[in-house]
């Protein structure tokens, strides 16, 4: 008689519904906030709505992942479920790759197609009649309509904070890999040290990113409203910074779990998934450094 591998099926859960409500409230709050900023409304409920949505998401993440950890620690997961987790994480990272490809595609389109067309180049150069005095040069410090979109005074040099942040993130990929190998070999002391160092490197990156943004806004006039250069710069680096923030929090949670004795050489996919995500964030930053800062 044929036998089948045990496959755990969880009970009905409230967490997907809470996640849906939390994401909806967060997006509504963010949209309200941005619209009120554009309309120069002094009092906006957007930040409060956004904060409530963020609290709902935090509650959902803590509760849902807590339930998953309890199930895993109870030995309810089989090898097949482990493979399902791996496929799920793989497809999630693929979706994140496509997310950033959309923004890189927009950057490519502006730099090599629509921008030159507005400057009179290419087979659609007739668009130059819209702004006859406009000359397209990237980085774009001379917008077609400088009154509507005041251009920035300058750009951020790639050989200062961006290069430092590149070194920090590449180094963090090395440290998290060392930590992962230490986990597989059962060297928990080494694991704790290198994982803690990875978290510190992620925090340092975010600190320097904030310093760079302050410099861009207050000294260079480089903002989301300073034309297509500012928009693409902050959309790419901003979303990447959000991903670094999430990745740093995930690694911090992994560190807390390790301090509590979680994971071993045979049961450590939670840590492995976190390291996959961190390597993905690092690779995206290298692309940003090359195509946004250097070229």
PDB file of C-alpha atoms in Angstrom:
ATOM      1  CA  UNK A   1       0.000   0.000   0.000  1.00  0.00           C
ATOM      2  CA  UNK A   2       1.384   3.376  -1.032  1.00  0.00           C
ATOM      3  CA  UNK A   3       2.341   5.846   1.693  1.00  0.00           C
ATOM      4  CA  UNK A   4       2.410   9.602   1.438  1.00  0.00           C
ATOM      5  CA  UNK A   5       4.536  12.207   3.154  1.00  0.00           C
ATOM      6  CA  UNK A   6       2.803  14.128   5.924  1.00  0.00           C
ATOM      7  CA  UNK A   7       1.905  17.663   4.825  1.00  0.00           C
ATOM      8  CA  UNK A   8       0.798  20.172   7.418  1.00  0.00           C
ATOM      9  CA  UNK A   9      -2.246  22.277   6.552  1.00  0.00           C
ATOM     10  CA  UNK A  10      -2.742  25.220   8.968  1.00  0.00           C
ATOM     11  CA  UNK A  11      -6.114  26.168  10.389  1.00  0.00           C
ATOM     12  CA  UNK A  12      -8.049  29.156   9.123  1.00  0.00           C
ATOM     13  CA  UNK A  13      -6.216  32.384   9.915  1.00  0.00           C
ATOM     14  CA  UNK A  14      -7.185  35.999  10.487  1.00  0.00           C
ATOM     15  CA  UNK A  15      -3.797  37.307   9.343  1.00  0.00           C
ATOM     16  CA  UNK A  16      -4.467  37.557   5.569  1.00  0.00           C
ATOM     17  CA  UNK A  17      -7.524  39.739   6.246  1.00  0.00           C
ATOM     18  CA  UNK A  18      -5.576  41.969   8.632  1.00  0.00           C
ATOM     19  CA  UNK A  19      -2.784  42.236   6.042  1.00  0.00           C
ATOM     20  CA  UNK A  20      -5.276  43.316   3.369  1.00  0.00           C
ATOM     21  CA  UNK A  21      -6.832  45.975   5.593  1.00  0.00           C
ATOM     22  CA  UNK A  22      -3.412  47.192   6.732  1.00  0.00           C
ATOM     23  CA  UNK A  23      -2.084  47.583   3.181  1.00  0.00           C
ATOM     24  CA  UNK A  24      -5.266  49.363   2.086  1.00  0.00           C
ATOM     25  CA  UNK A  25      -5.148  51.842   4.985  1.00  0.00           C
ATOM     26  CA  UNK A  26      -1.423  52.448   4.448  1.00  0.00           C
ATOM     27  CA  UNK A  27      -1.843  53.215   0.733  1.00  0.00           C
ATOM     28  CA  UNK A  28      -4.847  55.476   1.387  1.00  0.00           C
ATOM     29  CA  UNK A  29      -2.859  57.360   4.012  1.00  0.00           C
ATOM     30  CA  UNK A  30       0.142  57.756   1.732  1.00  0.00           C
ATOM     31  CA  UNK A  31      -2.017  58.971  -1.155  1.00  0.00           C
ATOM     32  CA  UNK A  32      -3.861  61.435   1.076  1.00  0.00           C
ATOM     33  CA  UNK A  33      -0.578  62.693   2.492  1.00  0.00           C
ATOM     34  CA  UNK A  34       0.968  63.303  -0.943  1.00  0.00           C
ATOM     35  CA  UNK A  35      -2.162  64.957  -2.342  1.00  0.00           C
ATOM     36  CA  UNK A  36      -2.402  67.297   0.629  1.00  0.00           C
ATOM     37  CA  UNK A  37       1.286  68.185   0.297  1.00  0.00           C
ATOM     38  CA  UNK A  38       0.787  69.016  -3.371  1.00  0.00           C
ATOM     39  CA  UNK A  39      -2.282  71.107  -2.553  1.00  0.00           C
ATOM     40  CA  UNK A  40      -0.347  72.850   0.260  1.00  0.00           C
ATOM     41  CA  UNK A  41      -2.994  71.965   2.844  1.00  0.00           C
ATOM     42  CA  UNK A  42      -1.574  72.824   6.287  1.00  0.00           C
ATOM     43  CA  UNK A  43      -3.589  70.180   8.117  1.00  0.00           C
ATOM     44  CA  UNK A  44      -3.631  66.684   6.655  1.00  0.00           C
ATOM     45  CA  UNK A  45      -4.955  63.413   8.049  1.00  0.00           C
ATOM     46  CA  UNK A  46      -2.663  61.517   5.680  1.00  0.00           C
ATOM     47  CA  UNK A  47       0.225  60.982   8.128  1.00  0.00           C
ATOM     48  CA  UNK A  48      -2.152  59.686  10.823  1.00  0.00           C
ATOM     49  CA  UNK A  49      -3.885  57.284   8.417  1.00  0.00           C
ATOM     50  CA  UNK A  50      -0.497  56.115   7.124  1.00  0.00           C
ATOM     51  CA  UNK A  51       0.728  55.555  10.698  1.00  0.00           C
ATOM     52  CA  UNK A  52      -2.386  53.521  11.588  1.00  0.00           C
ATOM     53  CA  UNK A  53      -1.883  51.378   8.485  1.00  0.00           C
ATOM     54  CA  UNK A  54       1.752  50.857   9.421  1.00  0.00           C
ATOM     55  CA  UNK A  55       0.732  49.730  12.912  1.00  0.00           C
ATOM     56  CA  UNK A  56      -1.727  47.240  11.418  1.00  0.00           C
ATOM     57  CA  UNK A  57       0.985  45.854   9.147  1.00  0.00           C
ATOM     58  CA  UNK A  58       3.439  45.603  12.030  1.00  0.00           C
ATOM     59  CA  UNK A  59       0.833  43.765  14.120  1.00  0.00           C
ATOM     60  CA  UNK A  60       0.123  41.421  11.218  1.00  0.00           C
ATOM     61  CA  UNK A  61       3.790  40.660  10.585  1.00  0.00           C
ATOM     62  CA  UNK A  62       4.510  40.016  14.259  1.00  0.00           C
ATOM     63  CA  UNK A  63       1.478  37.761  14.668  1.00  0.00           C
ATOM     64  CA  UNK A  64       1.669  35.886  11.370  1.00  0.00           C
ATOM     65  CA  UNK A  65       5.384  35.191  11.461  1.00  0.00           C
ATOM     66  CA  UNK A  66       5.090  34.337  15.149  1.00  0.00           C
ATOM     67  CA  UNK A  67       2.540  31.656  14.246  1.00  0.00           C
ATOM     68  CA  UNK A  68       4.844  30.307  11.526  1.00  0.00           C
ATOM     69  CA  UNK A  69       7.771  30.150  13.965  1.00  0.00           C
ATOM     70  CA  UNK A  70       5.671  28.238  16.502  1.00  0.00           C
ATOM     71  CA  UNK A  71       4.562  25.748  13.851  1.00  0.00           C
ATOM     72  CA  UNK A  72       8.146  25.255  12.690  1.00  0.00           C
ATOM     73  CA  UNK A  73       9.469  24.817  16.232  1.00  0.00           C
ATOM     74  CA  UNK A  74       6.729  22.269  16.886  1.00  0.00           C
ATOM     75  CA  UNK A  75       8.043  20.108  14.040  1.00  0.00           C
ATOM     76  CA  UNK A  76       4.880  20.401  11.945  1.00  0.00           C
ATOM     77  CA  UNK A  77       6.681  21.192   8.678  1.00  0.00           C
ATOM     78  CA  UNK A  78       7.776  18.474   6.280  1.00  0.00           C
ATOM     79  CA  UNK A  79      10.453  18.416   3.582  1.00  0.00           C
ATOM     80  CA  UNK A  80       7.795  19.127   0.965  1.00  0.00           C
ATOM     81  CA  UNK A  81       6.620  22.198   2.853  1.00  0.00           C
ATOM     82  CA  UNK A  82      10.234  23.341   3.097  1.00  0.00           C
ATOM     83  CA  UNK A  83      10.473  23.107  -0.694  1.00  0.00           C
ATOM     84  CA  UNK A  84       7.244  25.080  -0.963  1.00  0.00           C
ATOM     85  CA  UNK A  85       8.744  27.820   1.198  1.00  0.00           C
ATOM     86  CA  UNK A  86      11.815  27.929  -1.013  1.00  0.00           C
ATOM     87  CA  UNK A  87       9.770  28.213  -4.190  1.00  0.00           C
ATOM     88  CA  UNK A  88       7.602  30.896  -2.587  1.00  0.00           C
ATOM     89  CA  UNK A  89      10.636  32.957  -1.574  1.00  0.00           C
ATOM     90  CA  UNK A  90      12.161  32.508  -5.024  1.00  0.00           C
ATOM     91  CA  UNK A  91       9.050  33.819  -6.747  1.00  0.00           C
ATOM     92  CA  UNK A  92       8.816  36.689  -4.265  1.00  0.00           C
ATOM     93  CA  UNK A  93      12.367  37.800  -5.052  1.00  0.00           C
ATOM     94  CA  UNK A  94      11.605  37.448  -8.776  1.00  0.00           C
ATOM     95  CA  UNK A  95       8.620  39.786  -8.321  1.00  0.00           C
ATOM     96  CA  UNK A  96      10.923  42.242  -6.550  1.00  0.00           C
ATOM     97  CA  UNK A  97      13.354  42.060  -9.448  1.00  0.00           C
ATOM     98  CA  UNK A  98      10.513  42.973 -11.833  1.00  0.00           C
ATOM     99  CA  UNK A  99       9.503  45.815  -9.502  1.00  0.00           C
ATOM    100  CA  UNK A 100      12.920  47.436  -9.741  1.00  0.00           C
ATOM    101  CA  UNK A 101      13.223  46.619 -13.456  1.00  0.00           C
ATOM    102  CA  UNK A 102      10.193  48.852 -14.034  1.00  0.00           C
ATOM    103  CA  UNK A 103      12.011  51.828 -12.479  1.00  0.00           C
ATOM    104  CA  UNK A 104      15.278  51.051 -14.242  1.00  0.00           C
ATOM    105  CA  UNK A 105      13.251  50.796 -17.460  1.00  0.00           C
ATOM    106  CA  UNK A 106      11.763  54.237 -16.825  1.00  0.00           C
ATOM    107  CA  UNK A 107      15.268  55.620 -16.279  1.00  0.00           C
ATOM    108  CA  UNK A 108      16.462  54.038 -19.544  1.00  0.00           C
ATOM    109  CA  UNK A 109      13.427  55.383 -21.429  1.00  0.00           C
ATOM    110  CA  UNK A 110      14.002  58.937 -20.216  1.00  0.00           C
ATOM    111  CA  UNK A 111      17.751  58.941 -20.825  1.00  0.00           C
ATOM    112  CA  UNK A 112      17.798  57.297 -24.246  1.00  0.00           C
ATOM    113  CA  UNK A 113      14.387  57.960 -25.787  1.00  0.00           C
ATOM    114  CA  UNK A 114      11.975  60.629 -24.509  1.00  0.00           C
ATOM    115  CA  UNK A 115      14.702  63.014 -23.300  1.00  0.00           C
ATOM    116  CA  UNK A 116      16.623  63.107 -26.593  1.00  0.00           C
ATOM    117  CA  UNK A 117      13.318  63.412 -28.497  1.00  0.00           C
ATOM    118  CA  UNK A 118      12.433  66.554 -26.542  1.00  0.00           C
ATOM    119  CA  UNK A 119      15.902  67.845 -27.402  1.00  0.00           C
ATOM    120  CA  UNK A 120      15.256  67.380 -31.135  1.00  0.00           C
ATOM    121  CA  UNK A 121      17.095  64.076 -31.638  1.00  0.00           C
ATOM    122  CA  UNK A 122      15.854  60.874 -33.263  1.00  0.00           C
ATOM    123  CA  UNK A 123      12.809  60.091 -35.387  1.00  0.00           C
ATOM    124  CA  UNK A 124      10.487  61.765 -32.849  1.00  0.00           C
ATOM    125  CA  UNK A 125      12.622  64.883 -32.529  1.00  0.00           C
ATOM    126  CA  UNK A 126       9.706  66.967 -33.770  1.00  0.00           C
ATOM    127  CA  UNK A 127       8.731  67.113 -30.084  1.00  0.00           C
ATOM    128  CA  UNK A 128      11.464  69.748 -29.824  1.00  0.00           C
ATOM    129  CA  UNK A 129       8.903  72.330 -30.978  1.00  0.00           C
ATOM    130  CA  UNK A 130       7.355  72.177 -27.488  1.00  0.00           C
ATOM    131  CA  UNK A 131      10.462  73.763 -25.937  1.00  0.00           C
ATOM    132  CA  UNK A 132      12.672  75.066 -28.785  1.00  0.00           C
ATOM    133  CA  UNK A 133      15.421  76.260 -26.429  1.00  0.00           C
ATOM    134  CA  UNK A 134      15.672  72.975 -24.543  1.00  0.00           C
ATOM    135  CA  UNK A 135      18.878  70.952 -24.864  1.00  0.00           C
ATOM    136  CA  UNK A 136      18.862  67.476 -23.344  1.00  0.00           C
ATOM    137  CA  UNK A 137      21.899  66.521 -21.256  1.00  0.00           C
ATOM    138  CA  UNK A 138      21.934  63.907 -18.499  1.00  0.00           C
ATOM    139  CA  UNK A 139      21.953  64.481 -15.556  1.00  0.00           C
ATOM    140  CA  UNK A 140      19.167  66.902 -16.355  1.00  0.00           C
ATOM    141  CA  UNK A 141      19.973  70.207 -14.659  1.00  0.00           C
ATOM    142  CA  UNK A 142      18.049  72.321 -17.179  1.00  0.00           C
ATOM    143  CA  UNK A 143      14.391  71.279 -17.282  1.00  0.00           C
ATOM    144  CA  UNK A 144      12.214  72.152 -20.303  1.00  0.00           C
ATOM    145  CA  UNK A 145      10.008  74.292 -18.032  1.00  0.00           C
ATOM    146  CA  UNK A 146      12.215  75.507 -15.139  1.00  0.00           C
ATOM    147  CA  UNK A 147       9.392  77.649 -13.723  1.00  0.00           C
ATOM    148  CA  UNK A 148       7.131  74.631 -13.249  1.00  0.00           C
ATOM    149  CA  UNK A 149       9.929  72.256 -12.200  1.00  0.00           C
ATOM    150  CA  UNK A 150      12.897  74.176 -10.745  1.00  0.00           C
ATOM    151  CA  UNK A 151      16.009  72.151 -11.597  1.00  0.00           C
ATOM    152  CA  UNK A 152      18.557  71.084  -8.971  1.00  0.00           C
ATOM    153  CA  UNK A 153      21.734  73.078  -8.483  1.00  0.00           C
ATOM    154  CA  UNK A 154      23.920  70.015  -8.864  1.00  0.00           C
ATOM    155  CA  UNK A 155      24.194  66.266  -8.535  1.00  0.00           C
ATOM    156  CA  UNK A 156      25.584  63.987  -5.849  1.00  0.00           C
ATOM    157  CA  UNK A 157      29.122  62.790  -6.513  1.00  0.00           C
ATOM    158  CA  UNK A 158      29.291  58.987  -6.668  1.00  0.00           C
ATOM    159  CA  UNK A 159      32.719  58.956  -5.007  1.00  0.00           C
ATOM    160  CA  UNK A 160      31.563  60.215  -1.619  1.00  0.00           C
ATOM    161  CA  UNK A 161      28.687  58.749   0.377  1.00  0.00           C
ATOM    162  CA  UNK A 162      27.407  56.537  -2.486  1.00  0.00           C
ATOM    163  CA  UNK A 163      30.780  54.793  -2.750  1.00  0.00           C
ATOM    164  CA  UNK A 164      30.937  54.413   1.041  1.00  0.00           C
ATOM    165  CA  UNK A 165      27.445  52.908   1.043  1.00  0.00           C
ATOM    166  CA  UNK A 166      28.480  50.534  -1.729  1.00  0.00           C
ATOM    167  CA  UNK A 167      31.403  49.323   0.376  1.00  0.00           C
ATOM    168  CA  UNK A 168      29.107  48.908   3.376  1.00  0.00           C
ATOM    169  CA  UNK A 169      26.505  46.853   1.512  1.00  0.00           C
ATOM    170  CA  UNK A 170      29.024  44.653  -0.315  1.00  0.00           C
ATOM    171  CA  UNK A 171      30.755  44.042   3.003  1.00  0.00           C
ATOM    172  CA  UNK A 172      27.412  43.136   4.588  1.00  0.00           C
ATOM    173  CA  UNK A 173      26.867  40.477   1.922  1.00  0.00           C
ATOM    174  CA  UNK A 174      30.195  38.965   2.943  1.00  0.00           C
ATOM    175  CA  UNK A 175      29.375  39.087   6.665  1.00  0.00           C
ATOM    176  CA  UNK A 176      25.931  37.511   6.277  1.00  0.00           C
ATOM    177  CA  UNK A 177      27.478  34.736   4.155  1.00  0.00           C
ATOM    178  CA  UNK A 178      30.061  34.054   6.861  1.00  0.00           C
ATOM    179  CA  UNK A 179      27.245  33.944   9.426  1.00  0.00           C
ATOM    180  CA  UNK A 180      25.282  31.502   7.259  1.00  0.00           C
ATOM    181  CA  UNK A 181      28.253  29.154   6.917  1.00  0.00           C
ATOM    182  CA  UNK A 182      28.809  29.356  10.679  1.00  0.00           C
ATOM    183  CA  UNK A 183      25.180  28.326  11.239  1.00  0.00           C
ATOM    184  CA  UNK A 184      25.575  25.320   8.955  1.00  0.00           C
ATOM    185  CA  UNK A 185      28.685  24.248  10.879  1.00  0.00           C
ATOM    186  CA  UNK A 186      27.101  24.811  14.276  1.00  0.00           C
ATOM    187  CA  UNK A 187      29.480  27.632  15.289  1.00  0.00           C
ATOM    188  CA  UNK A 188      26.887  29.739  17.068  1.00  0.00           C
ATOM    189  CA  UNK A 189      29.336  32.187  18.635  1.00  0.00           C
ATOM    190  CA  UNK A 190      30.765  33.093  15.231  1.00  0.00           C
ATOM    191  CA  UNK A 191      27.232  33.222  13.827  1.00  0.00           C
ATOM    192  CA  UNK A 192      26.086  35.797  16.402  1.00  0.00           C
ATOM    193  CA  UNK A 193      29.092  38.064  15.869  1.00  0.00           C
ATOM    194  CA  UNK A 194      28.912  38.174  12.065  1.00  0.00           C
ATOM    195  CA  UNK A 195      25.139  38.500  11.947  1.00  0.00           C
ATOM    196  CA  UNK A 196      25.236  41.362  14.460  1.00  0.00           C
ATOM    197  CA  UNK A 197      27.900  43.032  12.303  1.00  0.00           C
ATOM    198  CA  UNK A 198      25.629  42.652   9.267  1.00  0.00           C
ATOM    199  CA  UNK A 199      22.797  44.423  11.096  1.00  0.00           C
ATOM    200  CA  UNK A 200      25.155  47.244  12.096  1.00  0.00           C
ATOM    201  CA  UNK A 201      26.325  47.645   8.494  1.00  0.00           C
ATOM    202  CA  UNK A 202      22.702  47.884   7.352  1.00  0.00           C
ATOM    203  CA  UNK A 203      21.991  50.566   9.968  1.00  0.00           C
ATOM    204  CA  UNK A 204      25.124  52.480   8.916  1.00  0.00           C
ATOM    205  CA  UNK A 205      23.974  52.405   5.288  1.00  0.00           C
ATOM    206  CA  UNK A 206      20.596  53.858   6.244  1.00  0.00           C
ATOM    207  CA  UNK A 207      22.240  56.572   8.332  1.00  0.00           C
ATOM    208  CA  UNK A 208      24.462  57.695   5.462  1.00  0.00           C
ATOM    209  CA  UNK A 209      21.501  57.495   3.065  1.00  0.00           C
ATOM    210  CA  UNK A 210      19.581  59.896   5.318  1.00  0.00           C
ATOM    211  CA  UNK A 211      22.583  62.239   5.407  1.00  0.00           C
ATOM    212  CA  UNK A 212      22.737  62.148   1.609  1.00  0.00           C
ATOM    213  CA  UNK A 213      19.036  62.994   1.318  1.00  0.00           C
ATOM    214  CA  UNK A 214      19.416  65.960   3.677  1.00  0.00           C
ATOM    215  CA  UNK A 215      22.314  67.236   1.574  1.00  0.00           C
ATOM    216  CA  UNK A 216      20.331  66.746  -1.647  1.00  0.00           C
ATOM    217  CA  UNK A 217      17.218  68.548  -0.405  1.00  0.00           C
ATOM    218  CA  UNK A 218      18.740  71.460   1.489  1.00  0.00           C
ATOM    219  CA  UNK A 219      21.970  72.184  -0.377  1.00  0.00           C
ATOM    220  CA  UNK A 220      21.437  70.949  -3.945  1.00  0.00           C
ATOM    221  CA  UNK A 221      17.708  71.552  -4.340  1.00  0.00           C
ATOM    222  CA  UNK A 222      17.426  67.971  -5.580  1.00  0.00           C
ATOM    223  CA  UNK A 223      13.875  66.894  -4.698  1.00  0.00           C
ATOM    224  CA  UNK A 224      11.020  64.840  -6.089  1.00  0.00           C
ATOM    225  CA  UNK A 225       9.707  68.067  -7.617  1.00  0.00           C
ATOM    226  CA  UNK A 226      12.921  69.071  -9.407  1.00  0.00           C
ATOM    227  CA  UNK A 227      12.070  67.345 -12.677  1.00  0.00           C
ATOM    228  CA  UNK A 228      12.549  63.865 -14.053  1.00  0.00           C
ATOM    229  CA  UNK A 229      16.097  63.552 -12.707  1.00  0.00           C
ATOM    230  CA  UNK A 230      14.961  64.140  -9.127  1.00  0.00           C
ATOM    231  CA  UNK A 231      11.922  61.910  -9.585  1.00  0.00           C
ATOM    232  CA  UNK A 232      13.883  58.919 -10.896  1.00  0.00           C
ATOM    233  CA  UNK A 233      16.667  59.445  -8.355  1.00  0.00           C
ATOM    234  CA  UNK A 234      14.375  59.403  -5.333  1.00  0.00           C
ATOM    235  CA  UNK A 235      12.056  56.687  -6.645  1.00  0.00           C
ATOM    236  CA  UNK A 236      14.962  54.291  -7.198  1.00  0.00           C
ATOM    237  CA  UNK A 237      17.051  55.140  -4.139  1.00  0.00           C
ATOM    238  CA  UNK A 238      13.981  55.644  -1.940  1.00  0.00           C
ATOM    239  CA  UNK A 239      12.410  52.277  -2.694  1.00  0.00           C
ATOM    240  CA  UNK A 240      15.798  50.644  -2.329  1.00  0.00           C
ATOM    241  CA  UNK A 241      16.236  52.339   1.050  1.00  0.00           C
ATOM    242  CA  UNK A 242      12.837  50.998   2.099  1.00  0.00           C
ATOM    243  CA  UNK A 243      13.972  47.498   1.130  1.00  0.00           C
ATOM    244  CA  UNK A 244      17.219  47.919   3.086  1.00  0.00           C
ATOM    245  CA  UNK A 245      15.154  48.996   6.105  1.00  0.00           C
ATOM    246  CA  UNK A 246      12.963  45.907   5.814  1.00  0.00           C
ATOM    247  CA  UNK A 247      15.992  43.675   5.282  1.00  0.00           C
ATOM    248  CA  UNK A 248      17.758  45.113   8.328  1.00  0.00           C
ATOM    249  CA  UNK A 249      14.672  44.490  10.466  1.00  0.00           C
ATOM    250  CA  UNK A 250      14.446  40.923   9.165  1.00  0.00           C
ATOM    251  CA  UNK A 251      18.093  40.257   9.981  1.00  0.00           C
ATOM    252  CA  UNK A 252      17.599  41.781  13.442  1.00  0.00           C
ATOM    253  CA  UNK A 253      14.693  39.378  14.032  1.00  0.00           C
ATOM    254  CA  UNK A 254      16.935  36.521  12.872  1.00  0.00           C
ATOM    255  CA  UNK A 255      19.557  37.657  15.378  1.00  0.00           C
ATOM    256  CA  UNK A 256      16.994  37.692  18.197  1.00  0.00           C
ATOM    257  CA  UNK A 257      15.834  34.192  17.253  1.00  0.00           C
ATOM    258  CA  UNK A 258      19.410  32.925  17.178  1.00  0.00           C
ATOM    259  CA  UNK A 259      20.036  34.390  20.632  1.00  0.00           C
ATOM    260  CA  UNK A 260      17.006  32.381  21.795  1.00  0.00           C
ATOM    261  CA  UNK A 261      18.476  29.172  20.377  1.00  0.00           C
ATOM    262  CA  UNK A 262      16.474  28.921  17.164  1.00  0.00           C
ATOM    263  CA  UNK A 263      17.838  27.333  13.946  1.00  0.00           C
ATOM    264  CA  UNK A 264      20.338  24.562  13.415  1.00  0.00           C
ATOM    265  CA  UNK A 265      22.188  23.051  10.457  1.00  0.00           C
ATOM    266  CA  UNK A 266      19.098  21.137   9.288  1.00  0.00           C
ATOM    267  CA  UNK A 267      16.356  23.645  10.103  1.00  0.00           C
ATOM    268  CA  UNK A 268      17.367  27.146   9.074  1.00  0.00           C
ATOM    269  CA  UNK A 269      15.373  28.214   6.041  1.00  0.00           C
ATOM    270  CA  UNK A 270      14.114  31.351   7.827  1.00  0.00           C
ATOM    271  CA  UNK A 271      17.702  32.552   8.101  1.00  0.00           C
ATOM    272  CA  UNK A 272      18.495  31.422   4.572  1.00  0.00           C
ATOM    273  CA  UNK A 273      15.502  33.306   3.141  1.00  0.00           C
ATOM    274  CA  UNK A 274      16.625  36.454   4.980  1.00  0.00           C
ATOM    275  CA  UNK A 275      20.103  36.108   3.489  1.00  0.00           C
ATOM    276  CA  UNK A 276      18.635  35.657  -0.011  1.00  0.00           C
ATOM    277  CA  UNK A 277      16.682  38.866   0.416  1.00  0.00           C
ATOM    278  CA  UNK A 278      19.749  40.715   1.685  1.00  0.00           C
ATOM    279  CA  UNK A 279      21.883  39.599  -1.272  1.00  0.00           C
ATOM    280  CA  UNK A 280      19.109  40.752  -3.621  1.00  0.00           C
ATOM    281  CA  UNK A 281      19.093  44.202  -1.987  1.00  0.00           C
ATOM    282  CA  UNK A 282      22.878  44.391  -2.392  1.00  0.00           C
ATOM    283  CA  UNK A 283      22.754  43.506  -6.087  1.00  0.00           C
ATOM    284  CA  UNK A 284      20.082  46.165  -6.714  1.00  0.00           C
ATOM    285  CA  UNK A 285      22.288  48.765  -5.022  1.00  0.00           C
ATOM    286  CA  UNK A 286      25.213  47.940  -7.315  1.00  0.00           C
ATOM    287  CA  UNK A 287      22.912  48.589 -10.276  1.00  0.00           C
ATOM    288  CA  UNK A 288      21.813  51.861  -8.678  1.00  0.00           C
ATOM    289  CA  UNK A 289      25.377  52.942  -8.031  1.00  0.00           C
ATOM    290  CA  UNK A 290      26.361  52.339 -11.660  1.00  0.00           C
ATOM    291  CA  UNK A 291      23.291  53.648 -13.511  1.00  0.00           C
ATOM    292  CA  UNK A 292      22.081  56.387 -11.155  1.00  0.00           C
ATOM    293  CA  UNK A 293      25.270  57.806  -9.648  1.00  0.00           C
ATOM    294  CA  UNK A 294      28.156  56.984 -12.028  1.00  0.00           C
ATOM    295  CA  UNK A 295      26.777  56.909 -15.595  1.00  0.00           C
TER     296      UNK A 295
END
